[in-house]
Coordinates of C-alpha atoms and ligand atoms in Angstrom, one line a residue:
M29 CA 211.5 111.3 122.1
N30 CA 214.7 109.4 121.3
D31 CA 217.7 109.7 123.4
T32 CA 221.2 110.4 122.4
A33 CA 221.2 108.3 119.2
Q34 CA 221.7 111.4 117.1
T35 CA 223.9 113.4 119.4
P36 CA 227.7 112.8 119.5
L37 CA 228.9 111.5 122.8
A38 CA 231.4 113.4 124.9
S39 CA 233.6 110.3 124.9
A40 CA 233.9 110.9 121.1
L41 CA 234.7 114.6 121.5
P42 CA 237.8 115.8 119.7
A43 CA 240.4 117.7 121.8
E44 CA 239.7 121.0 120.0
I45 CA 236.1 120.9 121.1
I46 CA 237.0 120.0 124.7
A47 CA 239.3 123.0 124.5
R48 CA 236.4 125.3 123.6
F49 CA 234.6 124.3 126.8
V50 CA 237.8 124.6 128.8
A51 CA 238.0 128.2 127.5
I52 CA 234.6 128.9 129.1
V53 CA 235.1 127.4 132.6
G54 CA 238.9 127.2 132.9
R55 CA 241.1 124.1 133.0
E56 CA 240.6 123.5 136.7
H57 CA 236.8 123.2 136.2
A58 CA 236.7 121.1 133.1
L59 CA 237.3 117.6 134.5
T60 CA 238.6 114.9 132.1
D61 CA 240.5 112.7 134.6
P62 CA 238.3 109.7 135.3
E63 CA 239.2 109.7 139.0
Q64 CA 238.2 113.4 139.4
Q65 CA 235.0 112.7 137.5
L66 CA 233.9 109.8 139.6
P67 CA 231.9 111.7 142.2
Y68 CA 229.8 113.1 139.3
L69 CA 229.3 109.8 137.6
R70 CA 228.5 107.4 140.4
E71 CA 225.5 107.8 142.6
W72 CA 225.4 107.0 146.4
R73 CA 223.6 103.7 146.1
D74 CA 225.9 102.5 143.3
K75 CA 222.8 101.7 141.3
Y76 CA 223.9 103.7 138.3
E77 CA 227.3 104.7 137.0
G78 CA 227.5 107.2 134.2
R79 CA 230.3 107.7 131.7
S80 CA 231.6 110.9 130.3
T81 CA 234.9 112.4 129.2
L82 CA 233.9 115.9 130.2
V83 CA 232.5 117.2 133.5
L84 CA 232.1 121.0 133.6
R85 CA 231.8 123.1 136.7
P86 CA 230.7 126.6 135.7
G87 CA 230.9 129.3 138.4
T88 CA 228.4 131.8 137.0
T89 CA 225.1 132.0 135.1
D90 CA 227.0 133.5 132.2
E91 CA 229.3 130.5 132.0
V92 CA 226.3 128.1 132.0
S93 CA 224.8 130.2 129.2
R94 CA 228.0 130.0 127.2
I95 CA 228.3 126.2 127.7
M96 CA 224.7 125.7 126.5
R97 CA 225.2 128.0 123.5
L98 CA 228.2 126.0 122.4
A99 CA 226.6 122.6 123.2
H100 CA 223.6 123.8 121.1
D101 CA 225.7 124.9 118.2
L102 CA 227.6 121.6 118.2
N103 CA 224.6 119.3 118.9
L104 CA 226.0 118.0 122.1
A105 CA 223.9 116.5 124.9
V106 CA 224.4 117.6 128.5
V107 CA 223.2 116.3 131.9
P108 CA 222.5 119.0 134.5
Q109 CA 223.6 117.9 137.9
A110 CA 223.3 119.4 141.4
G111 CA 224.0 117.4 144.5
N112 CA 223.9 113.9 142.8
T113 CA 221.4 112.5 145.4
G114 CA 218.5 111.9 143.0
L115 CA 217.0 108.5 143.3
V116 CA 215.8 107.9 139.7
G117 CA 219.0 108.2 137.8
G118 CA 218.1 111.6 136.3
Q119 CA 221.4 113.2 137.1
I120 CA 223.5 110.4 135.6
S121 CA 225.2 110.6 132.2
H122 CA 224.1 107.1 131.1
N123 CA 225.2 107.7 127.5
G124 CA 228.4 109.6 127.8
E125 CA 226.8 113.1 127.8
I126 CA 228.7 116.2 129.1
V127 CA 227.9 116.6 132.8
V128 CA 227.2 120.2 133.9
S129 CA 227.5 120.5 137.6
I130 CA 226.0 123.7 139.1
A131 CA 227.7 123.1 142.5
R132 CA 229.9 126.3 142.2
L133 CA 226.9 128.6 141.7
N134 CA 226.7 128.9 145.5
R135 CA 226.0 132.5 146.4
V136 CA 223.1 134.0 148.4
R137 CA 222.2 136.9 146.2
H138 CA 219.7 138.7 148.4
V139 CA 217.7 138.2 151.6
D140 CA 214.5 140.1 152.3
P141 CA 213.2 139.0 155.7
A142 CA 210.4 141.6 155.7
G143 CA 209.3 140.6 152.3
T144 CA 209.8 136.9 153.4
S145 CA 211.8 135.9 150.3
M146 CA 215.4 135.1 149.5
T147 CA 217.3 134.9 146.2
V148 CA 219.9 132.2 146.0
E149 CA 221.9 130.5 143.4
A150 CA 221.1 126.9 142.4
G151 CA 224.3 125.3 143.8
L152 CA 223.8 126.0 147.5
T153 CA 223.1 122.8 149.4
L154 CA 219.6 122.7 151.0
A155 CA 221.3 122.8 154.4
E156 CA 223.1 126.1 153.4
V157 CA 219.8 127.6 152.2
Q158 CA 218.1 126.7 155.5
A159 CA 221.0 128.2 157.4
A160 CA 220.9 131.4 155.4
A161 CA 217.2 131.7 156.1
E162 CA 217.8 131.0 159.8
K163 CA 220.5 133.8 159.9
A164 CA 217.8 136.2 158.8
G165 CA 215.4 135.0 161.5
R166 CA 213.2 133.1 159.0
L167 CA 212.5 129.5 158.1
F168 CA 213.0 127.8 154.7
P169 CA 210.8 124.7 155.4
L170 CA 212.0 122.2 152.8
S171 CA 213.6 119.3 154.7
L172 CA 215.0 116.0 153.3
P173 CA 217.2 113.4 154.8
S174 CA 219.7 114.3 152.0
E175 CA 219.7 118.0 152.8
G176 CA 223.5 118.1 153.6
S177 CA 224.3 117.0 150.0
C178 CA 221.4 117.8 147.8
R179 CA 221.4 121.3 146.2
I180 CA 218.5 123.7 145.8
G181 CA 218.8 123.5 142.0
G182 CA 218.3 119.8 142.2
N183 CA 215.4 120.2 144.7
L184 CA 213.7 122.6 142.2
G185 CA 214.6 120.3 139.3
T186 CA 212.9 117.3 141.0
N187 CA 210.2 119.3 142.9
A188 CA 211.4 117.6 146.0
G189 CA 209.0 116.7 148.8
G190 CA 210.3 115.5 152.2
I191 CA 208.9 116.0 155.7
G192 CA 207.7 119.6 155.5
V193 CA 205.1 119.1 152.8
L194 CA 202.2 118.7 155.1
A195 CA 202.4 122.2 156.4
Y196 CA 204.4 124.1 153.7
G197 CA 203.9 122.2 150.4
N198 CA 206.4 120.7 147.9
T199 CA 209.3 122.7 146.5
R200 CA 207.0 124.0 143.8
Q201 CA 205.0 125.8 146.5
L202 CA 208.1 127.4 147.9
V203 CA 209.4 129.2 144.9
L204 CA 208.4 132.7 143.6
G205 CA 210.8 133.1 140.7
L206 CA 213.5 131.5 138.7
E207 CA 216.5 132.2 136.5
V208 CA 217.0 129.5 133.9
V209 CA 219.5 128.9 131.1
L210 CA 217.6 127.5 128.1
A211 CA 218.8 124.8 125.7
D212 CA 220.1 127.3 123.2
G213 CA 222.0 129.3 125.9
R214 CA 219.5 132.2 126.3
V215 CA 218.9 133.2 129.9
W216 CA 215.3 133.7 131.2
D217 CA 215.4 136.1 134.1
G218 CA 212.3 135.3 136.0
L219 CA 213.7 136.3 139.4
K220 CA 210.6 138.1 140.6
A221 CA 209.6 138.0 144.3
L222 CA 205.9 138.5 143.6
K223 CA 203.2 136.7 145.5
K224 CA 200.8 137.7 142.7
D225 CA 201.6 137.7 139.0
N226 CA 198.8 136.8 136.6
T227 CA 200.5 137.6 133.3
G228 CA 199.9 134.6 131.2
Y229 CA 201.4 131.1 131.4
D230 CA 203.4 130.4 134.6
L231 CA 206.7 129.6 133.1
K232 CA 208.5 128.8 136.4
D233 CA 206.1 125.9 137.0
L234 CA 207.2 124.3 133.7
F235 CA 210.8 124.2 134.9
V236 CA 210.1 123.1 138.5
G237 CA 210.0 119.3 138.4
S238 CA 211.3 119.1 134.8
E239 CA 214.4 117.2 136.0
G240 CA 216.8 119.0 133.8
T241 CA 215.0 118.3 130.5
L242 CA 213.8 121.8 129.8
G243 CA 216.4 124.2 131.1
I244 CA 219.2 124.6 133.7
I245 CA 218.0 126.5 136.8
T246 CA 220.7 128.8 137.9
A247 CA 219.0 130.8 140.7
A248 CA 215.7 131.1 142.5
V249 CA 213.6 133.4 144.6
L250 CA 212.4 131.3 147.6
K251 CA 209.6 131.9 150.0
L252 CA 210.5 132.3 153.7
F253 CA 208.3 131.7 156.7
P254 CA 208.2 132.6 160.4
R255 CA 210.3 130.3 162.6
P256 CA 208.4 128.2 165.0
A257 CA 209.5 128.8 168.6
E258 CA 208.2 125.5 169.8
K259 CA 208.1 122.0 168.3
I260 CA 206.6 119.1 170.1
T261 CA 207.4 115.6 168.7
A262 CA 205.7 112.4 169.7
F263 CA 206.2 108.8 168.8
V264 CA 203.1 106.6 169.1
S265 CA 202.3 103.0 168.5
M266 CA 199.1 101.5 167.1
P267 CA 197.7 98.1 166.4
R268 CA 196.5 98.7 162.8
I269 CA 197.4 101.1 160.0
E270 CA 193.7 102.2 159.9
N271 CA 194.2 103.8 163.3
A272 CA 196.8 106.1 161.7
L273 CA 194.1 107.5 159.4
E274 CA 191.7 108.1 162.3
M275 CA 194.5 109.7 164.3
F276 CA 195.5 111.9 161.4
S277 CA 191.9 113.2 161.1
L278 CA 191.8 113.9 164.9
A279 CA 195.2 115.6 164.9
S280 CA 194.4 117.8 161.8
D281 CA 191.1 118.8 163.3
D282 CA 192.6 119.9 166.6
A283 CA 196.0 121.3 165.5
G284 CA 195.0 122.7 162.1
P285 CA 198.1 124.2 160.4
A286 CA 200.1 123.6 163.6
L287 CA 200.3 119.9 162.6
T288 CA 203.7 120.1 160.9
A289 CA 204.5 116.4 160.4
F290 CA 202.6 113.1 160.4
E291 CA 204.8 110.2 159.3
F292 CA 204.1 106.5 159.6
I293 CA 206.3 103.5 159.8
H294 CA 205.7 99.8 160.1
R295 CA 207.6 97.6 162.6
Y296 CA 209.8 96.0 160.0
P297 CA 211.5 99.2 158.8
L298 CA 211.9 100.2 162.4
D299 CA 213.6 96.9 163.1
I300 CA 215.9 97.5 160.1
V301 CA 217.0 100.8 161.5
L302 CA 217.5 99.5 165.1
R303 CA 219.5 96.6 163.7
N304 CA 221.7 98.4 161.2
M305 CA 222.1 102.0 162.5
P306 CA 224.4 102.4 165.5
G307 CA 223.1 104.7 168.3
T308 CA 219.4 104.1 167.6
R309 CA 217.1 102.9 170.3
D310 CA 213.4 101.6 170.4
P311 CA 211.3 104.3 172.1
F312 CA 209.2 101.5 173.7
N313 CA 210.0 98.3 175.6
T314 CA 207.5 96.3 173.6
Q315 CA 207.3 95.8 169.9
Y316 CA 204.1 97.1 168.1
P317 CA 202.8 96.6 164.6
W318 CA 202.6 100.3 163.5
Y319 CA 204.0 103.7 164.5
V320 CA 203.3 107.3 163.8
L321 CA 205.7 110.2 164.4
L322 CA 203.8 113.5 164.7
E323 CA 205.0 117.0 165.3
I324 CA 203.0 120.0 166.4
S325 CA 204.6 123.5 166.2
G326 CA 203.8 126.8 167.7
L327 CA 205.1 130.3 166.6
K328 CA 205.3 131.3 170.3
A329 CA 207.0 129.5 173.1
D330 CA 203.9 129.6 175.2
G331 CA 203.2 125.9 175.7
A332 CA 200.3 125.9 173.3
A333 CA 201.8 123.2 171.1
Q334 CA 202.4 121.0 174.1
T335 CA 198.8 121.4 175.2
I336 CA 197.5 120.5 171.8
M337 CA 199.7 117.4 171.6
E338 CA 198.6 116.2 175.0
R339 CA 195.0 116.7 174.1
V340 CA 195.4 114.8 170.7
L341 CA 197.1 111.9 172.4
E342 CA 194.5 111.8 175.2
Q343 CA 191.7 111.7 172.7
A344 CA 193.5 109.0 170.6
A345 CA 193.9 106.9 173.7
E346 CA 190.3 107.3 174.7
K347 CA 189.3 106.1 171.2
S348 CA 191.8 103.2 171.5
L349 CA 193.6 104.4 168.4
I350 CA 197.0 104.1 170.0
I351 CA 198.6 101.6 172.3
D352 CA 201.5 103.6 173.7
A353 CA 202.9 107.1 173.2
T354 CA 205.9 109.1 174.2
I355 CA 206.5 112.8 173.8
A356 CA 210.1 113.9 173.3
S357 CA 211.4 115.6 176.4
S358 CA 214.4 117.3 174.8
L359 CA 215.6 118.3 171.4
T360 CA 218.0 115.4 171.4
Q361 CA 215.2 112.9 172.0
A362 CA 213.1 114.6 169.2
R363 CA 216.1 114.2 166.9
D364 CA 216.4 110.5 168.0
F365 CA 212.7 109.9 167.0
W366 CA 213.3 111.6 163.6
K367 CA 216.4 109.5 163.1
L368 CA 214.3 106.3 163.4
R369 CA 212.2 107.6 160.5
E370 CA 214.9 109.2 158.3
A371 CA 217.5 106.5 158.6
V372 CA 215.4 103.9 156.8
S373 CA 216.9 104.6 153.3
E374 CA 220.4 104.0 154.5
A375 CA 219.5 101.1 156.9
Q376 CA 217.9 99.2 154.1
K377 CA 221.3 98.6 152.5
G378 CA 221.8 95.9 155.2
E379 CA 218.8 93.9 154.0
G380 CA 220.1 92.6 150.7
G381 CA 218.1 93.4 147.6
V382 CA 215.4 96.0 148.0
I383 CA 213.0 97.1 145.3
K384 CA 211.8 100.6 146.0
H385 CA 208.6 102.5 145.2
D386 CA 207.5 106.1 145.9
I387 CA 203.8 106.1 145.3
S388 CA 200.9 108.3 146.4
V389 CA 197.2 107.7 146.8
A390 CA 194.5 109.8 148.5
V391 CA 195.4 109.9 152.3
S392 CA 192.1 108.0 153.1
R393 CA 193.2 105.1 150.9
I394 CA 196.7 104.5 152.4
P395 CA 195.5 101.5 154.6
E396 CA 193.8 99.9 151.6
F397 CA 196.9 100.4 149.4
V398 CA 199.2 98.8 152.0
H399 CA 197.0 95.8 152.5
K400 CA 196.5 95.2 148.8
A401 CA 200.2 95.7 148.0
N402 CA 201.2 93.3 150.7
A403 CA 198.9 90.6 149.3
L404 CA 200.2 91.4 145.8
V405 CA 203.8 91.1 146.7
E406 CA 203.2 87.8 148.6
R407 CA 201.5 86.4 145.6
L408 CA 204.3 87.5 143.2
C409 CA 207.2 86.6 145.4
P410 CA 206.4 84.5 148.5
G411 CA 208.5 85.5 151.5
A412 CA 209.4 88.9 150.2
R413 CA 209.3 91.4 153.1
P414 CA 207.4 94.7 152.6
I415 CA 209.0 97.8 154.1
A416 CA 206.0 100.2 154.4
L417 CA 206.5 103.8 155.7
G418 CA 206.1 107.3 154.5
H419 CA 204.6 110.8 154.7
F420 CA 201.1 109.7 155.8
G421 CA 199.7 113.2 155.7
D422 CA 200.7 113.6 152.1
G423 CA 199.3 110.3 150.9
N424 CA 202.9 109.3 150.1
V425 CA 204.0 105.7 150.7
H426 CA 207.6 104.6 150.4
Y427 CA 206.6 101.0 149.7
N428 CA 209.8 99.1 149.4
V429 CA 210.2 95.3 149.2
A430 CA 213.1 93.4 150.6
Q431 CA 214.2 90.1 149.2
P432 CA 213.0 86.8 150.8
L433 CA 215.6 85.6 153.3
D434 CA 216.3 82.4 151.4
M435 CA 216.7 84.0 148.0
A436 CA 219.9 85.2 146.3
K437 CA 220.0 89.0 145.9
E438 CA 220.5 88.8 142.1
D439 CA 217.6 86.4 141.7
F440 CA 215.4 88.9 143.5
L441 CA 216.6 92.0 141.8
V442 CA 216.0 90.6 138.3
R443 CA 212.4 90.8 139.2
W444 CA 212.6 94.6 139.8
D445 CA 210.5 95.6 136.7
E446 CA 207.9 92.9 137.2
I447 CA 207.3 93.8 140.9
M448 CA 207.6 97.6 140.3
E449 CA 205.0 97.4 137.5
A450 CA 202.5 95.5 139.6
V451 CA 202.9 97.9 142.6
H452 CA 202.5 100.9 140.2
R453 CA 199.5 99.3 138.5
L454 CA 197.9 99.0 141.9
A455 CA 198.6 102.7 142.8
A456 CA 197.3 103.8 139.4
D457 CA 194.1 101.6 139.7
M458 CA 193.6 103.5 143.0
D459 CA 193.8 106.8 141.2
G460 CA 197.3 107.3 142.6
S461 CA 200.7 108.3 141.3
I462 CA 203.7 106.1 140.4
S463 CA 206.1 108.9 141.6
A464 CA 205.1 111.0 144.5
E465 CA 208.3 113.0 145.1
H466 CA 211.4 111.4 143.5
G467 CA 210.5 112.1 139.9
I468 CA 210.7 110.0 136.7
G469 CA 214.3 110.4 135.6
Y470 CA 215.8 107.5 133.8
M471 CA 214.4 104.8 136.1
K472 CA 210.7 105.4 135.5
R473 CA 210.7 106.8 131.9
D474 CA 209.3 103.7 130.3
E475 CA 206.8 103.3 133.2
L476 CA 205.5 106.7 132.6
T477 CA 204.3 105.7 129.1
R478 CA 202.3 103.0 130.7
F479 CA 200.6 105.2 133.2
K480 CA 200.1 108.6 131.6
S481 CA 197.3 109.1 129.1
E482 CA 198.1 109.7 125.4
V483 CA 196.9 113.3 125.8
E484 CA 199.3 113.9 128.7
L485 CA 202.2 112.3 127.0
D486 CA 201.6 114.2 123.8
L487 CA 201.5 117.5 125.7
M488 CA 204.7 116.7 127.5
R489 CA 206.5 115.8 124.3
R490 CA 205.4 119.0 122.6
I491 CA 206.6 121.1 125.5
K492 CA 210.0 119.3 125.4
T493 CA 210.3 119.8 121.7
A494 CA 209.3 123.5 122.0
L495 CA 211.9 124.2 124.7
D496 CA 214.6 121.8 123.5
P497 CA 214.1 121.1 119.8
K498 CA 217.6 119.5 119.4
N499 CA 217.0 117.2 122.4
I500 CA 220.3 118.1 124.0
L501 CA 219.1 118.7 127.6
N502 CA 219.1 115.4 129.6
P503 CA 218.0 113.3 126.7
G504 CA 216.4 109.9 127.6
K505 CA 215.0 111.2 130.8
V506 CA 211.3 111.8 131.7
V507 CA 209.9 111.7 128.2
Ligands
LIG247 P1 220.6 115.8 141.5 O1 220.5 114.4 141.9 O2 221.9 116.3 141.1 O3 219.6 115.9 140.2 C1 218.3 115.5 140.3 C2 217.5 115.8 139.0 O4 217.4 117.3 138.8 C3 218.3 115.4 137.7 O5 217.3 115.0 136.7 C4 219.0 116.6 137.3 O6 219.3 116.6 135.9 C5 218.1 117.7 137.7 N1 218.8 118.9 138.0 C6 219.8 119.1 138.8 N2 220.2 120.4 138.9 C7 219.4 121.0 138.1 C8 219.2 122.4 137.7 N3 220.1 123.3 138.2 N4 218.2 122.8 136.9 C9 217.4 121.9 136.4 N5 217.5 120.5 136.7 C10 218.4 120.1 137.5 N6 213.6 113.3 147.7 C11 212.4 113.8 148.2 O7 211.7 114.4 147.4 N7 212.0 113.5 149.4 C12 212.8 112.9 150.3 O8 212.4 112.7 151.5 C13 214.1 112.4 149.9 N8 214.9 111.7 150.8 C14 216.1 111.3 150.3 C15 216.9 110.6 151.2 C16 218.2 110.2 150.8 C17 219.1 109.5 151.8 C18 218.6 110.4 149.5 C19 219.9 110.0 149.0 C20 217.8 111.0 148.6 C21 216.5 111.5 149.0 N9 215.6 112.1 148.1 C22 214.4 112.6 148.6 C23 216.0 112.3 146.7 C24 216.9 113.5 146.4 O9 217.6 114.0 147.5 C25 216.0 114.7 145.9 O10 215.5 114.3 144.6 C26 216.8 116.0 145.6 O11 215.9 117.0 145.3 C27 217.8 115.9 144.5 O12 218.7 117.0 144.6 P2 220.2 117.0 144.0 O13 220.7 118.3 144.3 O14 220.9 115.8 144.6 O15 219.9 116.8 142.5
LIG248 ZN1 210.1 110.7 151.2

């Protein structure tokens, strides 16, 4: 699929066409001033900066629909954007497309605590969605470090993962129905709150994870869950990453679905956080090679989660899987443990050039992947420093690589594609994925063609053509 070659750029839009979009959203919500546009064009890492002469901020599904009808008639490309926290450049107008921000679609339409579902518009931030569920005495379990800024439409668009996947699944598993504006402006009302619906192709699953290339999600019916009354968090250290695998098995067997998080982190990323993030503190007095952060939850505040946690740690110690362990004694301490894990993205900024990967392999192969990747990186770029951490229980490794200390940042970053392709090749050779949770977007579009089979690519392109024959929805992304 070509990108915007055939579609006129917004920067070339005549004033009378801009006026037609202004008529839909109002002057105040059609941004043409570069300064006002900046938050929609530049992403938080400053890796990509888009360009556009028109950023639209519709306030209703009907306005989104009218925007798309007009864009379709005029053959104009648009980039759907939610919270602009995406990590693969999917939300950026690289070629001067019109940016359609859904941030103003921010109403909670309906909450059904008994039916454990909630209908929300796509522009609510993830934190606002969580708060609305909490107000109804329920849990919406999707949780990402970016939850204060990312929006549920973006989470659906990327099929976001995060730290709740082990117990509750990806965003895909948390949605019952969708409302979507199609490329030609028609609205698909699929806002059903059904747990069972076997009436042909599951259309919502096409849109979840399609990164704005098949339609613009304007609302969703989300699944809600009971709120745990008890959460016990422990930070443990271990000599080898293999110990994490054995410990995961042990904790899963004992806790079952009560095991709600199992994250791993190497000493180096922990060092980065301790060095660069004010207010963080090493939970131990000694440095260890590997750490696991695990959480066990209970629906009742009856101490059962604490008992399971103590039993798991005891067994792990008996088997010499862990060196040291500490259970958070307060909510504040639990939050401090989580901060050590979640602040890595931000703390890495202090390490010069960092090449990032978001791969997955079978959980049982994580240790093998990390050892092989470390050897590979050392061979390709001696002295480069692997930053290994991730969602162990999901088989998801955020395998980042920081520049060698004696190398200039630019000299390292020009090797991004070479190192990324080698790490991706390793994951693929191990039957893994080159993108576990961040998506493909702009960054990995060409990579995708190297790692998906011809059959898969053909099916994806046909779906894209069927839903967006003029290629006006996020062209140049994913396929
Ligand atoms: P945007 O960045 O605005 O858009 C992302 C993609 O979705 C784009 O392709 C866009 O076109 C498309 N899109 C946006 N809105 C819609 C819509 N309404 N309909 C259809 N498509 C749409 N991600 C994880 O999965 N797990 C993590 O743990 C995680 N941690 C992060 C930590 C930090 C510090 C940061 C900055 C990011 C992290 N991310 C993580 C990535 C990011 O937060 C997620 O991808 C998030 O789901 C993007 O949401 P957004 O609202 O910012 O979407
Ligand atoms: Zn992650």
